[in-house]
Structures are given as C-alpha cells and as structure tokens.
Short mmCIF file of N, CA and C in Angstrom, two decimals:
data_model
loop_
_atom_site.label_atom_id
_atom_site.label_comp_id
_atom_site.label_asym_id
_atom_site.label_seq_id
_atom_site.Cartn_x
_atom_site.Cartn_y
_atom_site.Cartn_z
N MET A 1 21.78 29.45 104.63
CA MET A 1 22.12 30.21 103.73
C MET A 1 22.58 29.64 102.33
N VAL A 2 22.92 28.36 102.42
CA VAL A 2 23.57 27.68 101.59
C VAL A 2 22.70 27.61 100.16
N PHE A 3 21.35 27.59 100.30
CA PHE A 3 20.63 27.17 99.17
C PHE A 3 19.90 28.43 98.72
N GLU A 4 20.36 29.74 99.39
CA GLU A 4 19.66 30.95 99.17
C GLU A 4 19.80 31.61 97.53
N ARG A 5 20.91 31.10 97.10
CA ARG A 5 20.89 31.48 95.27
C ARG A 5 20.12 30.44 94.62
N TYR A 6 19.94 29.24 95.07
CA TYR A 6 19.18 28.32 94.52
C TYR A 6 17.43 28.73 94.62
N VAL A 7 17.27 29.22 95.76
CA VAL A 7 15.93 29.69 96.01
C VAL A 7 15.54 30.96 94.99
N ASP A 8 16.77 31.86 95.13
CA ASP A 8 16.36 33.12 94.24
C ASP A 8 16.44 32.67 92.74
N ARG A 9 16.87 31.72 92.28
CA ARG A 9 16.85 31.35 91.05
C ARG A 9 15.56 30.96 90.59
N VAL A 10 15.07 29.75 91.45
CA VAL A 10 13.71 29.06 91.47
C VAL A 10 12.62 30.23 91.43
N CYS A 11 12.66 31.32 92.31
CA CYS A 11 12.01 32.41 92.29
C CYS A 11 11.74 33.04 91.11
N ALA A 12 12.86 33.23 90.57
CA ALA A 12 12.93 34.40 89.38
C ALA A 12 12.51 33.17 88.14
N ASP A 13 12.55 32.18 88.26
CA ASP A 13 12.23 31.26 87.00
C ASP A 13 10.50 31.06 87.22
N VAL A 14 10.07 31.18 88.35
CA VAL A 14 8.60 31.10 88.25
C VAL A 14 8.01 32.49 87.77
N ALA A 15 8.74 33.56 88.33
CA ALA A 15 8.27 34.82 87.78
C ALA A 15 8.27 34.89 86.21
N HIS A 16 9.28 34.36 85.66
CA HIS A 16 9.26 34.49 84.17
C HIS A 16 8.81 33.20 83.32
N ALA A 17 7.94 32.43 84.03
CA ALA A 17 7.52 31.27 83.44
C ALA A 17 6.62 31.42 82.29
N THR A 18 5.69 32.66 82.29
CA THR A 18 5.04 32.74 81.30
C THR A 18 5.69 33.32 80.10
N GLN A 19 6.58 34.24 80.25
CA GLN A 19 7.52 34.78 79.18
C GLN A 19 8.23 33.70 78.70
N THR A 20 8.69 32.91 79.51
CA THR A 20 9.84 31.77 78.79
C THR A 20 8.69 30.79 78.10
N ALA A 21 7.81 30.43 78.49
CA ALA A 21 6.70 29.42 77.79
C ALA A 21 6.66 29.97 76.44
N GLN A 22 6.24 31.40 76.27
CA GLN A 22 5.76 32.28 75.08
C GLN A 22 6.90 32.13 74.24
N GLU A 23 8.15 32.21 74.55
CA GLU A 23 9.55 32.22 73.79
C GLU A 23 9.69 30.94 73.23
N MET A 24 8.94 29.95 74.06
CA MET A 24 9.26 28.41 73.31
C MET A 24 8.16 27.97 72.55
N GLY A 25 7.17 28.97 72.30
CA GLY A 25 5.78 28.64 71.76
C GLY A 25 4.75 27.90 72.19
N GLY A 26 5.09 28.05 73.63
CA GLY A 26 4.06 27.31 74.46
C GLY A 26 3.21 28.34 75.27
N LEU A 27 2.35 27.75 76.16
CA LEU A 27 1.34 28.74 76.92
C LEU A 27 1.05 28.17 78.24
N ILE A 28 1.00 28.85 79.39
CA ILE A 28 1.00 28.32 80.46
C ILE A 28 -0.21 28.73 81.04
N GLU A 29 -1.36 28.18 81.81
CA GLU A 29 -2.57 28.59 82.11
C GLU A 29 -2.28 29.16 83.64
N ARG A 30 -2.97 30.28 83.70
CA ARG A 30 -2.90 30.60 84.89
C ARG A 30 -3.43 30.27 86.27
N GLU A 31 -4.37 29.58 86.16
CA GLU A 31 -4.86 28.83 87.17
C GLU A 31 -4.38 27.47 87.36
N VAL A 32 -4.14 27.04 88.33
CA VAL A 32 -3.33 25.75 88.77
C VAL A 32 -4.15 25.13 89.75
N ASP A 33 -4.34 23.69 89.56
CA ASP A 33 -5.12 22.81 90.54
C ASP A 33 -4.00 21.78 90.99
N SER A 34 -2.69 21.71 90.67
CA SER A 34 -1.77 21.03 91.47
C SER A 34 -0.40 21.59 91.42
N ILE A 35 0.36 21.53 92.51
CA ILE A 35 1.66 21.99 92.73
C ILE A 35 2.51 20.99 93.05
N TYR A 36 3.63 20.59 92.40
CA TYR A 36 4.52 19.64 92.99
C TYR A 36 6.04 20.28 92.96
N LEU A 37 6.53 20.14 94.29
CA LEU A 37 7.84 20.44 94.54
C LEU A 37 8.52 19.49 94.90
N GLY A 38 9.29 18.88 93.96
CA GLY A 38 10.29 17.94 94.14
C GLY A 38 11.34 17.88 93.15
N GLY A 39 11.84 16.62 93.12
CA GLY A 39 13.35 16.47 92.38
C GLY A 39 14.18 16.83 93.15
N GLY A 40 14.96 15.79 94.22
CA GLY A 40 15.79 16.06 95.04
C GLY A 40 14.86 16.13 96.24
N THR A 41 15.30 16.93 97.35
CA THR A 41 14.71 17.05 98.56
C THR A 41 14.58 18.51 98.88
N PRO A 42 13.27 19.17 98.59
CA PRO A 42 13.23 20.21 98.82
C PRO A 42 13.02 20.73 100.37
N THR A 43 12.94 19.54 101.27
CA THR A 43 12.74 19.89 102.78
C THR A 43 14.36 19.99 103.36
N VAL A 44 15.25 20.09 102.50
CA VAL A 44 16.44 20.50 103.04
C VAL A 44 16.57 22.17 103.12
N LEU A 45 15.57 22.46 102.51
CA LEU A 45 15.49 24.29 102.42
C LEU A 45 14.66 24.43 103.81
N ASP A 46 15.03 25.62 104.43
CA ASP A 46 14.54 25.99 105.86
C ASP A 46 13.16 26.72 105.42
N PRO A 47 12.27 26.62 106.29
CA PRO A 47 10.83 26.93 106.24
C PRO A 47 10.60 28.30 105.50
N GLY A 48 11.32 29.22 105.82
CA GLY A 48 11.53 30.75 104.96
C GLY A 48 11.88 30.44 103.57
N GLN A 49 12.90 29.73 103.18
CA GLN A 49 13.08 29.52 101.78
C GLN A 49 12.05 28.65 101.26
N LEU A 50 11.44 27.91 101.88
CA LEU A 50 9.93 27.22 101.38
C LEU A 50 9.04 28.16 101.06
N GLN A 51 8.72 28.79 102.06
CA GLN A 51 7.78 29.88 102.05
C GLN A 51 8.02 30.90 100.79
N ARG A 52 9.29 31.18 100.63
CA ARG A 52 9.58 32.03 99.40
C ARG A 52 8.90 31.53 98.00
N VAL A 53 9.34 30.25 98.05
CA VAL A 53 9.18 29.45 96.59
C VAL A 53 7.28 29.59 96.60
N PHE A 54 6.72 29.01 97.39
CA PHE A 54 5.41 28.96 97.40
C PHE A 54 5.00 30.53 97.21
N ASP A 55 5.52 31.42 97.85
CA ASP A 55 4.89 32.74 97.49
C ASP A 55 5.20 33.05 95.97
N ALA A 56 6.33 32.76 95.57
CA ALA A 56 6.59 33.15 94.22
C ALA A 56 5.35 32.49 92.99
N VAL A 57 5.06 31.12 93.46
CA VAL A 57 4.08 30.55 92.77
C VAL A 57 2.66 31.19 92.99
N GLY A 58 2.55 31.53 94.12
CA GLY A 58 1.12 32.27 94.64
C GLY A 58 1.11 33.55 93.55
N ALA A 59 2.21 34.07 93.66
CA ALA A 59 1.95 35.64 92.75
C ALA A 59 1.92 35.44 91.48
N GLN A 60 2.46 34.20 90.86
CA GLN A 60 2.37 34.13 89.47
C GLN A 60 1.27 33.58 88.98
N PHE A 61 0.64 32.68 89.81
CA PHE A 61 -0.40 31.84 89.29
C PHE A 61 -1.57 31.73 90.34
N GLU A 62 -2.77 31.53 89.86
CA GLU A 62 -3.93 31.79 90.74
C GLU A 62 -4.07 30.24 91.19
N VAL A 63 -3.90 30.03 92.50
CA VAL A 63 -3.95 28.39 92.89
C VAL A 63 -5.22 28.21 93.40
N ARG A 64 -6.02 27.07 92.98
CA ARG A 64 -7.23 26.92 93.32
C ARG A 64 -7.22 26.77 94.94
N THR A 65 -8.23 26.87 95.57
CA THR A 65 -8.49 26.55 96.77
C THR A 65 -8.37 25.19 97.15
N ASN A 66 -8.92 24.27 96.39
CA ASN A 66 -8.64 22.79 96.63
C ASN A 66 -7.45 22.09 95.86
N ALA A 67 -6.51 22.99 95.61
CA ALA A 67 -5.48 22.54 94.95
C ALA A 67 -4.47 21.26 95.50
N GLU A 68 -4.19 20.48 94.69
CA GLU A 68 -3.19 19.48 95.62
C GLU A 68 -1.92 20.06 95.61
N VAL A 69 -1.07 20.28 96.64
CA VAL A 69 -0.18 20.70 96.59
C VAL A 69 1.08 19.92 97.39
N THR A 70 1.82 19.41 96.62
CA THR A 70 2.77 18.14 97.15
C THR A 70 4.17 18.61 97.37
N VAL A 71 4.80 18.10 98.30
CA VAL A 71 6.19 18.39 98.32
C VAL A 71 7.06 17.11 98.45
N GLU A 72 7.95 16.73 97.78
CA GLU A 72 8.82 15.48 97.85
C GLU A 72 9.79 15.63 98.96
N CYS A 73 9.71 14.52 99.93
CA CYS A 73 10.53 14.59 101.20
C CYS A 73 11.67 13.21 101.34
N ALA A 74 12.48 13.48 101.63
CA ALA A 74 13.39 12.26 101.82
C ALA A 74 13.12 12.03 103.48
N PRO A 75 13.06 10.62 103.61
CA PRO A 75 12.68 10.27 105.17
C PRO A 75 13.82 11.03 106.10
N GLY A 76 13.57 11.60 107.12
CA GLY A 76 14.43 12.13 108.01
C GLY A 76 14.47 13.54 107.82
N THR A 77 13.89 14.09 107.17
CA THR A 77 14.16 15.70 106.71
C THR A 77 12.75 16.36 107.17
N LEU A 78 11.69 15.64 107.86
CA LEU A 78 10.55 16.43 108.28
C LEU A 78 10.78 16.81 109.86
N ALA A 79 11.37 17.51 110.06
CA ALA A 79 11.67 18.08 111.38
C ALA A 79 10.35 18.96 111.76
N PRO A 80 9.88 19.13 112.98
CA PRO A 80 8.87 19.76 113.37
C PRO A 80 8.58 21.25 112.45
N ALA A 81 9.79 21.63 112.68
CA ALA A 81 9.62 23.15 111.88
C ALA A 81 9.26 23.12 110.52
N VAL A 82 10.00 22.02 110.02
CA VAL A 82 9.73 22.07 108.57
C VAL A 82 8.13 21.78 108.39
N ILE A 83 7.68 20.77 109.03
CA ILE A 83 6.49 20.29 108.93
C ILE A 83 5.16 21.64 109.08
N GLU A 84 5.70 22.44 109.93
CA GLU A 84 4.67 23.61 110.58
C GLU A 84 5.23 24.75 109.32
N GLY A 85 6.20 24.64 108.52
CA GLY A 85 6.57 25.80 107.50
C GLY A 85 5.72 25.21 106.28
N LEU A 86 5.52 23.55 106.14
CA LEU A 86 4.97 23.15 104.82
C LEU A 86 3.28 23.47 105.14
N GLN A 87 2.90 23.58 106.18
CA GLN A 87 1.64 23.55 106.62
C GLN A 87 1.35 24.90 106.28
N ARG A 88 1.98 25.88 106.66
CA ARG A 88 1.71 27.49 106.37
C ARG A 88 1.76 27.71 104.84
N CYS A 89 2.70 26.84 104.08
CA CYS A 89 2.64 26.94 102.41
C CYS A 89 1.57 26.26 101.83
N GLY A 90 0.52 25.89 102.62
CA GLY A 90 -0.55 25.10 101.86
C GLY A 90 -0.36 23.72 101.64
N VAL A 91 0.62 23.05 101.80
CA VAL A 91 1.10 21.78 101.53
C VAL A 91 0.03 20.70 102.04
N ASN A 92 -0.84 19.92 101.38
CA ASN A 92 -1.57 19.02 101.81
C ASN A 92 -1.29 17.61 101.38
N ARG A 93 -0.06 17.33 100.70
CA ARG A 93 0.46 16.13 100.42
C ARG A 93 2.02 16.04 100.54
N VAL A 94 2.41 14.92 101.09
CA VAL A 94 3.90 14.65 101.29
C VAL A 94 4.30 13.29 100.57
N SER A 95 5.11 13.48 99.60
CA SER A 95 5.67 12.45 99.01
C SER A 95 7.04 11.76 99.71
N LEU A 96 7.02 10.65 100.19
CA LEU A 96 8.11 10.26 100.87
C LEU A 96 9.12 9.47 100.00
N GLY A 97 10.31 9.72 100.11
CA GLY A 97 11.24 8.81 99.11
C GLY A 97 11.59 7.61 99.60
N VAL A 98 10.98 6.61 99.93
CA VAL A 98 11.21 5.37 100.76
C VAL A 98 11.51 4.34 99.58
N GLN A 99 12.66 3.61 99.62
CA GLN A 99 12.90 2.48 98.62
C GLN A 99 12.65 1.66 99.13
N SER A 100 12.54 1.17 100.36
CA SER A 100 12.38 0.01 101.22
C SER A 100 12.20 0.40 102.58
N PHE A 101 11.30 -0.69 103.35
CA PHE A 101 11.17 -0.61 104.84
C PHE A 101 12.15 -1.71 105.45
N VAL A 102 13.19 -2.13 104.72
CA VAL A 102 14.22 -3.11 105.07
C VAL A 102 15.26 -2.55 105.13
N ASP A 103 15.97 -2.19 106.36
CA ASP A 103 17.00 -1.55 106.40
C ASP A 103 18.11 -1.76 105.73
N VAL A 104 18.32 -3.24 105.70
CA VAL A 104 19.47 -3.60 104.56
C VAL A 104 19.36 -3.25 103.26
N GLU A 105 18.02 -3.58 102.71
CA GLU A 105 17.77 -3.25 101.14
C GLU A 105 18.02 -1.56 100.85
N ALA A 106 17.48 -0.61 102.01
CA ALA A 106 17.54 0.76 101.84
C ALA A 106 19.18 0.85 101.86
N ALA A 107 19.91 0.43 102.47
CA ALA A 107 21.50 0.66 102.47
C ALA A 107 22.25 0.37 101.45
N ALA A 108 21.66 -0.62 100.90
CA ALA A 108 22.07 -1.36 99.71
C ALA A 108 22.05 -0.38 98.37
N VAL A 109 21.11 0.23 98.39
CA VAL A 109 20.76 1.25 97.40
C VAL A 109 21.05 2.64 97.67
N GLY A 110 21.92 2.87 98.71
CA GLY A 110 22.44 4.21 99.24
C GLY A 110 21.57 5.04 99.77
N ARG A 111 20.54 4.45 100.44
CA ARG A 111 19.42 5.30 101.28
C ARG A 111 20.02 5.46 102.67
N LEU A 112 19.97 6.57 103.17
CA LEU A 112 20.38 6.77 104.70
C LEU A 112 19.29 6.59 105.62
N HIS A 113 17.96 6.37 105.47
CA HIS A 113 16.93 6.09 106.34
C HIS A 113 16.82 4.67 106.62
N LYS A 114 16.30 4.68 107.75
CA LYS A 114 16.06 3.05 108.29
C LYS A 114 14.25 3.17 108.47
N ARG A 115 13.84 1.75 108.83
CA ARG A 115 12.26 1.64 108.60
C ARG A 115 11.89 2.80 109.68
N SER A 116 12.65 2.50 111.13
CA SER A 116 12.18 3.36 112.08
C SER A 116 12.04 4.95 111.87
N THR A 117 13.01 5.42 111.01
CA THR A 117 12.87 6.96 110.78
C THR A 117 11.59 7.19 109.68
N VAL A 118 11.39 6.41 108.87
CA VAL A 118 10.06 6.52 108.21
C VAL A 118 8.78 6.50 108.78
N LEU A 119 8.96 5.45 109.76
CA LEU A 119 7.35 5.15 110.59
C LEU A 119 7.41 6.47 111.34
N GLU A 120 8.65 7.07 111.91
CA GLU A 120 8.53 8.37 112.69
C GLU A 120 7.80 9.35 111.91
N ASP A 121 8.38 9.77 110.65
CA ASP A 121 7.87 10.77 109.69
C ASP A 121 6.33 10.50 109.38
N ILE A 122 5.89 9.47 109.25
CA ILE A 122 4.58 9.00 108.88
C ILE A 122 3.86 9.59 110.09
N ALA A 123 4.36 8.91 111.41
CA ALA A 123 3.52 9.64 112.52
C ALA A 123 3.65 11.01 112.82
N ARG A 124 4.61 11.75 112.22
CA ARG A 124 4.49 12.94 112.39
C ARG A 124 3.78 13.90 111.59
N CYS A 125 3.37 13.27 110.64
CA CYS A 125 2.32 13.87 109.50
C CYS A 125 1.03 13.38 109.55
N ALA A 126 0.59 12.49 110.24
CA ALA A 126 -0.51 11.83 110.58
C ALA A 126 -1.64 12.83 111.20
N PRO A 127 -1.35 13.79 112.10
CA PRO A 127 -2.29 14.75 112.69
C PRO A 127 -2.47 15.86 111.76
N TRP A 128 -1.75 15.82 110.68
CA TRP A 128 -1.77 16.72 109.74
C TRP A 128 -2.99 16.96 108.85
N GLU A 129 -3.49 15.54 108.77
CA GLU A 129 -4.73 15.39 107.88
C GLU A 129 -4.22 15.66 106.55
N LEU A 130 -3.12 15.06 105.91
CA LEU A 130 -2.66 15.19 104.48
C LEU A 130 -2.57 13.65 104.07
N GLN A 131 -2.24 13.72 102.59
CA GLN A 131 -2.02 12.36 102.06
C GLN A 131 -0.68 12.13 102.14
N THR A 132 -0.25 10.92 102.31
CA THR A 132 1.42 10.58 102.37
C THR A 132 1.55 9.52 101.51
N SER A 133 2.18 9.59 100.51
CA SER A 133 2.53 8.60 99.61
C SER A 133 4.08 8.03 99.88
N ILE A 134 3.98 6.59 99.84
CA ILE A 134 5.59 6.16 99.98
C ILE A 134 5.97 5.58 98.61
#
C-alpha cells in the first residue's frame, strides 16, 4: 500500500494526458505501438498496482496488438507473482538494470544484485518468450 498514492497519480496523469498535451500546445496520438514503464523500478509495485497502470493506459490509448510493451526491472525484483502480473498486463519485453556481471563492480556502483541474481531472473523470463535486454 506504500505506493498506492503514486499509482493513483500515474493513472490520473495518463487519463489527462491528452488535455495536458493540448494545454502545452502538443498533440498525443491515440494509437500507440510502444509502451515503456520505467524510470526507477516499477516492479516494486504489486501486480494489482501494475495492472491498474496498464488498464489506465489501455483506457486512454488504443494499444496496437503487436505493440512492444517494456517494463524496466531491477535484478531481484522479478518474483513469480510479478512475472505473472506482467504477463497479464501484456508485457513482452523486460529491461534489466544490470550494471555488471562482476559482483565487485556492481557493488562498487551501489547495486545490490549479484551475477547469480541476474542469471536467475533471466532464467525465470526465458519460458515467457519475451525479449530481455540488459
């Protein structure tokens, strides 16, 4: 529940995206072929919160059937329930924030993951038939 207000705000911003763009002299196309949920670690949200965000996008925009739907993930945040939730949301690409496969280097830049964590996450995603970028 920690992130509930954040999710409420994201959903409200998505709902008002067209109006906000118009107020700024811009235009947002209704049909989208790419969605990227990132900047931070969206996978700290619970699956229901992620679903709310994707439902808000789907209500505001026409998402093409073959759209690339990407979620940025920190290694170690891809629990089975999160993966199942992402699948239900239509996510077909995961971007893992891996700075290094060398544990000492990752630790030196403040990352909490280890090489083994990244490899476990990749293995969890493999049967999902999605693109994983690191």
